[in-house]
């Protein structure tokens, strides 16, 4: 989920950059050198996974997966997503330098929020896990869309309709992300529980 | 799937010290992002076009990249003229068209393309490894640079793992559809990818420890700030300040 270059106003870009810097600082503080290799390789896995196009009727959507990123990495989601966005900017020119901060906030802040909201329930029995994981996947994308819409509205009041359009058009992605997160978390719980129960 | 098409080359821009290119691109991009008047924006677009030409990258590839980005901008061309509240209204039956919306969409388009062209010509013309080294020289926190390098290093490895898994599900007759079964399969593919990544991470970390990893990342690249890099950064700063001046002058 990206906001392109050249749309947002200076204050929004700068506050996005400041928030992203603060989040990244917290994440880096928690990330000691013993865990950097692990976080980097997981971040590479998320980068590759986010390129998967999942069919949706006649078209396809690509996954964001920030729900799973949050559950697995916690605060380290900030540096991991920042790095992934920088790679995307260089490889595909999706987003550039000025939107790096706000785009990091759009994806990483919901990941951290959902980590605190839902990860306590993931460890419970299966039924609770299913509900929590679905909510995590769904709301992570929802919060991202809301932050993105907010950034647009703070830029220009006339962006109201565009913001609503962004949120509504992401609704199918939220539903799909919910399913993917649920199945993925159940799978990880069964196959390698150590990945989730850090 | 993942490649760096602009990194190879020997143009004037390719030969300039990467640290200077990163700094110049950042200063220029943020300045252009703050402009709202047509005159500075068009000047910026012209400057960005010149920089793309100077960097000698394949124009066809540049157009392809820009076209993809402009698809998102297209949304603004469709929505803004119909919703942007302004003074003059052209009414076509129940549909009102606001010229102010068209003007705004045009400004966004120019700005976006100008910023991206400089990203392509200044920064995409270096490999990611070089970018990492120059960031570490520009006092970006070492941990972040290290994370950047590890992620870059393993993206290609993980991508191969991903293609392996995709081949195996195709051999078993998987066809992606809009069904719960498809989503479940994709979720398991992602889960498997994460498990393999995590196991690889443990092995990599052990190997690093065996070779005496002391919790520090060393960048051995030596950058040379020669005359042409200083000339380059002076010209870019001058042009950027010129654009800023135009914005101030024409902003009434």
Coordinates of C-alpha atoms in Angstrom, one line a residue:
Chain A
X1 CA 0.0 0.0 0.0
X2 CA 1.7 3.1 -1.2
X3 CA 1.1 6.9 -1.5
X4 CA 2.9 8.1 -4.6
X5 CA 5.4 10.9 -4.8
X6 CA 4.2 14.4 -5.2
X7 CA 0.7 14.1 -3.7
X8 CA 1.1 14.9 0.0
X9 CA 1.9 18.3 1.5
X10 CA 5.1 19.2 3.3
X11 CA 3.8 19.0 6.8
X12 CA 2.3 15.6 6.3
X13 CA 5.5 14.3 4.7
X14 CA 7.6 15.7 7.5
X15 CA 5.4 14.4 10.3
X16 CA 5.4 11.0 8.6
X17 CA 9.1 11.0 8.4
X18 CA 9.4 12.0 12.1
X19 CA 7.0 9.3 13.2
X20 CA 8.8 6.7 11.1
X21 CA 12.2 7.8 12.5
X22 CA 10.8 7.5 16.1
X23 CA 9.3 4.0 15.4
X24 CA 12.5 2.9 13.7
X25 CA 14.6 4.1 16.6
X26 CA 12.4 2.0 19.0
X27 CA 12.6 -1.0 16.7
X28 CA 16.4 -0.7 16.3
X29 CA 16.9 -0.4 20.1
X30 CA 15.1 -3.7 20.6
X31 CA 17.0 -5.3 17.7
X32 CA 20.3 -6.5 19.1
X33 CA 23.0 -7.6 16.7
X34 CA 22.3 -11.3 17.4
X35 CA 18.8 -10.9 15.9
X36 CA 19.6 -8.7 12.9
X37 CA 20.4 -11.6 10.6
X38 CA 17.2 -13.2 11.6
X39 CA 15.1 -10.1 11.1
X40 CA 16.8 -9.3 7.8
X41 CA 16.1 -12.7 6.4
X42 CA 12.5 -12.7 7.6
X43 CA 12.2 -9.2 6.1
X44 CA 13.4 -10.6 2.8
X45 CA 10.8 -13.4 3.0
X46 CA 8.0 -10.8 3.6
X47 CA 9.3 -8.8 0.7
X48 CA 9.1 -11.8 -1.6
X49 CA 5.7 -12.8 -0.2
X50 CA 4.3 -9.3 -0.8
X51 CA 5.0 -9.8 -4.5
X52 CA 2.5 -12.7 -4.7
X53 CA -0.6 -11.8 -6.6
X54 CA -3.7 -13.5 -5.2
X55 CA -6.7 -13.9 -7.5
X56 CA -9.8 -11.9 -6.7
X57 CA -12.5 -12.5 -9.2
X58 CA -11.3 -11.4 -12.7
X59 CA -8.4 -9.4 -11.3
X60 CA -5.8 -10.0 -8.7
X61 CA -4.5 -8.2 -5.6
X62 CA -1.1 -8.3 -4.0
X63 CA -0.7 -9.0 -0.3
X64 CA 0.5 -6.5 2.3
X65 CA 1.0 -9.0 5.1
X66 CA 1.7 -6.4 7.7
X67 CA -0.5 -8.3 10.2
X68 CA 1.9 -11.3 10.1
X69 CA 4.9 -9.0 10.1
X70 CA 3.6 -7.4 13.3
X71 CA 2.9 -10.7 15.0
X72 CA 6.3 -12.1 14.2
X73 CA 8.5 -9.0 14.6
X74 CA 6.7 -6.6 17.0
X75 CA 8.4 -3.2 17.1
X76 CA 11.1 -4.5 14.7
X77 CA 8.4 -4.2 12.0
X78 CA 9.4 -0.5 11.7
X79 CA 13.0 -1.0 10.6
X80 CA 12.0 -4.1 8.6
X81 CA 9.3 -2.3 6.6
X82 CA 11.4 0.8 6.1
X83 CA 14.1 -1.4 4.6
X84 CA 11.6 -3.2 2.4
X85 CA 10.2 0.1 1.1
X86 CA 13.7 1.4 0.3
X87 CA 14.3 -1.8 -1.7
X88 CA 11.0 -1.3 -3.5
X89 CA 11.9 2.3 -4.3
X90 CA 15.1 1.2 -5.8
X91 CA 13.9 -2.0 -7.6
X92 CA 10.5 -0.8 -8.9
X93 CA 10.4 3.0 -8.2
X94 CA 7.1 2.4 -6.2
X95 CA 7.3 5.4 -3.9
X96 CA 10.5 7.4 -3.5
X97 CA 12.5 9.3 -1.0
X98 CA 10.0 11.9 0.2
X99 CA 7.2 9.4 0.9
X100 CA 9.5 6.8 2.5
X101 CA 8.6 8.1 6.0
X102 CA 4.8 8.3 5.6
X103 CA 4.6 5.0 3.8
X104 CA 6.6 3.3 6.6
X105 CA 4.1 4.7 9.1
X106 CA 1.1 3.6 6.9
X107 CA 2.3 0.0 7.0
X108 CA 4.3 -0.4 10.2
X109 CA 2.2 1.5 12.8
X110 CA -0.8 -0.8 12.3
X111 CA 1.6 -3.8 12.5
X112 CA 2.8 -2.7 15.9
X113 CA -0.7 -1.8 17.1
X114 CA -2.1 -5.2 16.0
X115 CA 0.9 -6.9 17.7
X116 CA -0.2 -5.4 21.0
X117 CA -3.9 -6.0 20.4
X118 CA -3.9 -9.5 19.1
X119 CA -0.7 -11.4 19.9
X120 CA -1.8 -12.2 23.5
X121 CA -4.7 -14.2 22.0
X122 CA -2.7 -16.1 19.4
X123 CA -1.2 -18.3 22.1
X124 CA -4.6 -19.6 23.3
X125 CA -6.7 -22.4 22.0
X126 CA -7.5 -22.7 18.3
X127 CA -10.9 -21.0 18.2
X128 CA -9.6 -17.9 19.9
X129 CA -6.5 -18.0 17.7
X130 CA -8.7 -18.1 14.6
X131 CA -10.7 -15.0 15.6
X132 CA -7.6 -13.1 16.7
X133 CA -5.6 -13.9 13.6
X134 CA -8.4 -13.0 11.3
X135 CA -9.0 -9.7 13.1
X136 CA -5.2 -9.0 13.1
X137 CA -5.0 -9.5 9.3
X138 CA -8.2 -7.6 8.6
X139 CA -7.6 -4.6 10.9
X140 CA -4.0 -4.2 10.1
X141 CA -4.9 -3.4 6.5
X142 CA -7.9 -1.4 7.7
X143 CA -5.7 0.8 9.9
X144 CA -3.2 1.2 7.1
X145 CA -6.0 2.4 4.7
X146 CA -7.3 4.8 7.5
X147 CA -3.8 6.3 8.0
X148 CA -3.4 6.6 4.3
X149 CA -6.8 8.3 4.0
X150 CA -5.9 10.6 6.9
X151 CA -2.6 11.6 5.3
X152 CA -4.6 12.5 2.1
X153 CA -7.2 14.5 4.1
X154 CA -4.6 16.4 6.1
X155 CA -3.0 17.4 2.8
X156 CA -6.1 18.8 1.2
X157 CA -9.7 18.8 2.4
X158 CA -10.9 18.1 -1.1
X159 CA -9.3 14.7 -0.9
X160 CA -12.2 13.4 1.2
X161 CA -13.7 11.4 -1.7
X162 CA -10.3 10.0 -2.7
X163 CA -9.7 8.9 0.9
X164 CA -13.0 7.1 1.2
X165 CA -12.3 5.5 -2.2
X166 CA -8.9 4.2 -0.9
X167 CA -10.5 2.7 2.2
X168 CA -13.5 1.2 0.4
X169 CA -11.3 -0.2 -2.4
X170 CA -9.1 -1.9 0.1
X171 CA -12.0 -3.7 1.7
X172 CA -11.5 -6.9 -0.4
X173 CA -7.8 -6.9 0.5
X174 CA -8.8 -6.7 4.2
X175 CA -11.0 -9.7 3.9
X176 CA -8.4 -11.7 2.0
X177 CA -5.6 -10.7 4.4
X178 CA -7.8 -11.9 7.2
X179 CA -8.0 -15.4 5.7
X180 CA -4.4 -15.5 4.7
X181 CA -3.3 -14.4 8.2
X182 CA -5.5 -17.0 9.9
X183 CA -4.4 -19.9 7.8
X184 CA -0.7 -18.8 8.0
X185 CA -0.7 -18.4 11.8
X186 CA -2.5 -21.8 12.3
X187 CA 0.1 -23.4 10.0
X188 CA 3.0 -21.8 11.8
X189 CA 1.5 -22.8 15.2
X190 CA 1.3 -26.4 14.1
X191 CA 4.7 -26.6 12.2
X192 CA 7.0 -24.2 14.0
X193 CA 5.4 -22.7 17.1
X194 CA 8.7 -21.1 18.2
X195 CA 8.3 -18.6 15.4
X196 CA 5.2 -17.1 17.0
X197 CA 5.8 -17.7 20.7
X198 CA 8.9 -15.6 21.1
Chain B
X1 CA 11.3 -10.7 -11.2
X2 CA 13.6 -8.5 -9.0
X3 CA 16.4 -6.7 -10.8
X4 CA 18.4 -3.4 -10.9
X5 CA 18.1 -2.4 -14.5
X6 CA 19.6 1.0 -14.2
X7 CA 22.6 0.2 -12.0
X8 CA 25.0 -0.8 -14.8
X9 CA 26.4 2.0 -16.9
X10 CA 29.2 4.4 -17.3
X11 CA 27.6 7.8 -17.7
X12 CA 28.6 11.0 -16.1
X13 CA 26.1 10.4 -13.3
X14 CA 27.2 6.8 -12.8
X15 CA 30.8 8.1 -12.1
X16 CA 29.8 10.6 -9.4
X17 CA 30.4 9.7 -5.8
X18 CA 27.3 7.8 -4.6
X19 CA 27.2 9.7 -1.3
X20 CA 26.8 13.0 -3.2
X21 CA 24.1 11.5 -5.4
X22 CA 22.1 10.3 -2.4
X23 CA 22.4 13.7 -0.7
X24 CA 21.6 15.6 -3.8
X25 CA 18.6 13.5 -4.7
X26 CA 17.2 13.9 -1.1
X27 CA 17.6 17.7 -1.1
X28 CA 16.1 18.0 -4.6
X29 CA 13.1 15.6 -4.0
X30 CA 12.0 17.3 -0.8
X31 CA 12.3 20.7 -2.4
X32 CA 10.2 19.7 -5.4
X33 CA 7.7 18.0 -3.1
X34 CA 7.1 21.4 -1.4
X35 CA 6.4 23.3 -4.6
X36 CA 2.8 24.1 -5.6
X37 CA 3.2 26.6 -8.5
X38 CA 3.3 25.6 -12.2
X39 CA 6.4 27.5 -13.1
X40 CA 8.8 25.8 -10.6
X41 CA 7.2 22.4 -11.2
X42 CA 7.7 22.6 -14.9
X43 CA 11.2 23.7 -14.4
X44 CA 11.8 20.7 -12.1
X45 CA 10.3 18.4 -14.7
X46 CA 12.7 19.7 -17.3
X47 CA 15.7 19.4 -14.9
X48 CA 14.6 15.8 -14.0
X49 CA 14.3 14.9 -17.7
X50 CA 17.8 16.3 -18.4
X51 CA 19.2 14.2 -15.5
X52 CA 17.6 11.1 -16.9
X53 CA 19.2 11.8 -20.3
X54 CA 22.5 12.5 -18.7
X55 CA 22.4 9.2 -16.8
X56 CA 22.1 7.3 -20.1
X57 CA 19.6 4.8 -18.8
X58 CA 17.3 3.0 -21.2
X59 CA 14.5 5.4 -21.9
X60 CA 12.1 2.6 -22.7
X61 CA 12.5 1.1 -19.2
X62 CA 12.1 4.5 -17.6
X63 CA 8.8 5.0 -19.4
X64 CA 7.6 1.6 -18.4
X65 CA 8.4 2.4 -14.7
X66 CA 6.8 5.8 -14.9
X67 CA 3.7 4.4 -16.6
X68 CA 3.1 2.0 -13.7
X69 CA 3.3 4.8 -11.2
X70 CA 1.1 7.1 -13.2
X71 CA -1.7 4.5 -13.1
X72 CA -2.2 5.5 -9.4
X73 CA -2.1 9.2 -10.4
X74 CA -4.9 8.4 -12.9
X75 CA -7.2 8.0 -10.0
X76 CA -6.7 11.6 -9.1
X77 CA -7.5 12.7 -12.7
X78 CA -10.8 10.8 -12.5
X79 CA -11.9 11.8 -9.0
X80 CA -10.6 15.3 -8.5
X81 CA -12.3 17.1 -11.4
X82 CA -15.6 15.8 -10.1
X83 CA -15.1 16.5 -6.4
X84 CA -12.6 19.3 -6.0
X85 CA -14.7 22.3 -4.7
X86 CA -13.8 25.4 -6.7
X87 CA -15.4 28.6 -8.0
X88 CA -16.2 27.8 -11.6
X89 CA -18.4 24.9 -12.3
X90 CA -19.2 23.4 -15.7
X91 CA -22.3 21.4 -15.4
X92 CA -23.1 18.5 -17.8
X93 CA -26.5 17.4 -16.6
X94 CA -26.1 16.1 -13.0
X95 CA -22.3 16.0 -13.3
X96 CA -20.3 19.0 -12.2
X97 CA -16.7 19.5 -13.4
X98 CA -14.4 21.7 -11.4
X99 CA -11.4 23.1 -13.3
X100 CA -9.5 23.6 -10.0
X101 CA -9.5 19.8 -9.7
X102 CA -8.0 19.4 -13.2
X103 CA -5.3 21.9 -12.3
X104 CA -4.5 20.1 -9.1
X105 CA -4.3 16.7 -10.8
X106 CA -1.9 18.2 -13.4
X107 CA 0.3 19.6 -10.7
X108 CA 0.4 16.2 -8.9
X109 CA 1.3 14.4 -12.1
X110 CA 4.2 16.8 -12.9
X111 CA 5.5 16.7 -9.4
X112 CA 5.3 12.9 -9.0
X113 CA 7.1 12.3 -12.3
X114 CA 9.8 14.9 -11.6
X115 CA 10.6 13.3 -8.3
X116 CA 10.7 9.8 -9.6
X117 CA 12.9 10.6 -12.6
X118 CA 15.5 12.0 -10.2
X119 CA 15.2 8.8 -8.1
X120 CA 15.9 6.8 -11.2
X121 CA 18.8 8.9 -12.5
X122 CA 20.6 9.6 -9.3
X123 CA 19.9 6.6 -7.0
X124 CA 18.7 3.7 -9.1
X125 CA 21.9 4.1 -11.1
X126 CA 23.9 2.5 -8.2
X127 CA 23.6 -1.0 -6.9
X128 CA 21.9 -1.6 -3.6
X129 CA 25.2 -2.6 -2.1
X130 CA 26.7 0.7 -3.0
X131 CA 23.7 2.5 -1.7
X132 CA 24.1 0.7 1.6
X133 CA 27.8 1.6 1.8
X134 CA 27.1 5.3 1.1
X135 CA 24.3 5.4 3.6
X136 CA 26.7 4.1 6.3
X137 CA 29.1 6.9 5.3
X138 CA 26.2 9.4 5.6
X139 CA 25.8 8.5 9.3
X140 CA 22.6 6.4 8.9
X141 CA 22.5 4.1 12.0
X142 CA 24.8 1.1 11.5
X143 CA 22.2 -1.4 12.6
X144 CA 19.8 -0.1 9.9
X145 CA 22.4 -0.4 7.2
X146 CA 23.3 -3.9 8.4
X147 CA 19.6 -4.9 8.2
X148 CA 19.3 -3.3 4.8
X149 CA 22.3 -5.3 3.5
X150 CA 21.2 -8.6 5.0
X151 CA 17.7 -8.2 3.5
X152 CA 19.1 -7.3 0.1
X153 CA 21.5 -10.3 0.3
X154 CA 18.7 -12.8 1.0
X155 CA 15.9 -11.5 -1.1
X156 CA 17.3 -13.4 -4.1
X157 CA 17.8 -16.6 -2.1
X158 CA 14.3 -16.4 -0.7
X159 CA 12.9 -15.7 -4.1
X160 CA 14.4 -19.0 -5.3
X161 CA 12.9 -20.8 -2.4
X162 CA 9.6 -19.2 -3.4
X163 CA 9.9 -20.4 -7.0
X164 CA 10.7 -23.9 -5.7
X165 CA 7.5 -24.0 -3.7
X166 CA 5.4 -22.5 -6.5
X167 CA 6.8 -25.2 -8.9
X168 CA 5.9 -27.9 -6.5
X169 CA 2.3 -26.8 -6.0
X170 CA 1.9 -26.3 -9.8
X171 CA 3.1 -29.9 -10.3
X172 CA 0.4 -31.0 -7.9
X173 CA -2.1 -29.3 -10.1
X174 CA -2.8 -26.1 -8.2
X175 CA -4.6 -23.3 -10.1
X176 CA -5.1 -20.0 -8.4
X177 CA -8.8 -19.1 -8.1
X178 CA -11.0 -17.0 -5.9
X179 CA -11.7 -19.7 -3.5
X180 CA -10.9 -20.4 0.2
X181 CA -8.8 -23.3 -0.9
X182 CA -6.6 -21.0 -3.0
X183 CA -6.2 -18.6 -0.2
X184 CA -5.3 -21.4 2.2
X185 CA -2.7 -22.7 -0.3
X186 CA -1.2 -19.2 -0.6
X187 CA -1.2 -18.9 3.2
X188 CA 0.7 -22.2 3.5
X189 CA 3.2 -21.1 0.8
X190 CA 3.9 -17.9 2.8
X191 CA 4.1 -20.0 6.1
X192 CA 6.5 -22.4 4.5
X193 CA 8.6 -19.5 3.1
X194 CA 8.8 -18.0 6.6
X195 CA 9.8 -21.3 8.2
X196 CA 12.5 -21.8 5.6
X197 CA 13.7 -18.2 6.1
X198 CA 13.8 -18.7 9.8
X199 CA 15.8 -21.9 9.6
X200 CA 18.2 -20.4 7.1
X201 CA 18.6 -17.4 9.5
X202 CA 19.7 -19.7 12.3
X203 CA 22.3 -21.4 10.0
X204 CA 23.5 -18.0 8.8
X205 CA 23.8 -16.7 12.3
X206 CA 25.8 -19.7 13.4
X207 CA 28.1 -19.4 10.4
X208 CA 28.6 -15.7 11.2
X209 CA 29.5 -16.6 14.8
X210 CA 31.9 -19.3 13.6
X211 CA 33.7 -16.6 11.6
X212 CA 34.1 -14.4 14.6
X213 CA 31.1 -12.1 14.2
X214 CA 31.5 -9.4 16.9
X215 CA 28.3 -7.6 16.6
X216 CA 29.6 -5.0 14.2
X217 CA 29.2 -4.4 10.5
X218 CA 32.2 -3.2 8.6
X219 CA 32.0 -1.4 5.3
X220 CA 35.3 -1.5 3.5
X221 CA 34.3 0.6 0.5
X222 CA 36.3 3.7 0.1
X223 CA 34.6 6.6 -1.6
X224 CA 36.5 9.3 -3.4
X225 CA 35.1 12.8 -3.4
X226 CA 36.7 14.1 -6.6
X227 CA 36.2 17.5 -8.3
X228 CA 33.4 16.3 -10.6
X229 CA 31.4 15.2 -7.6
X230 CA 31.7 18.6 -5.9
X231 CA 30.8 20.3 -9.2
X232 CA 27.8 18.0 -9.5
X233 CA 26.5 18.6 -6.0
X234 CA 27.0 22.4 -6.5
X235 CA 25.0 22.4 -9.7
X236 CA 22.2 20.4 -8.2
X237 CA 22.0 22.6 -5.1
X238 CA 22.0 25.7 -7.3
X239 CA 19.2 24.4 -9.5
X240 CA 17.3 23.3 -6.4
X241 CA 17.6 26.7 -4.8
X242 CA 16.5 28.2 -8.1
X243 CA 13.4 26.1 -8.2
X244 CA 12.7 27.1 -4.6
X245 CA 13.2 30.8 -5.5
X246 CA 10.7 30.4 -8.4
X247 CA 8.2 28.9 -6.0
X248 CA 8.5 31.9 -3.6
X249 CA 8.4 34.4 -6.5
X250 CA 5.3 33.0 -8.2
X251 CA 3.4 32.2 -5.0
X252 CA 0.9 35.0 -4.9

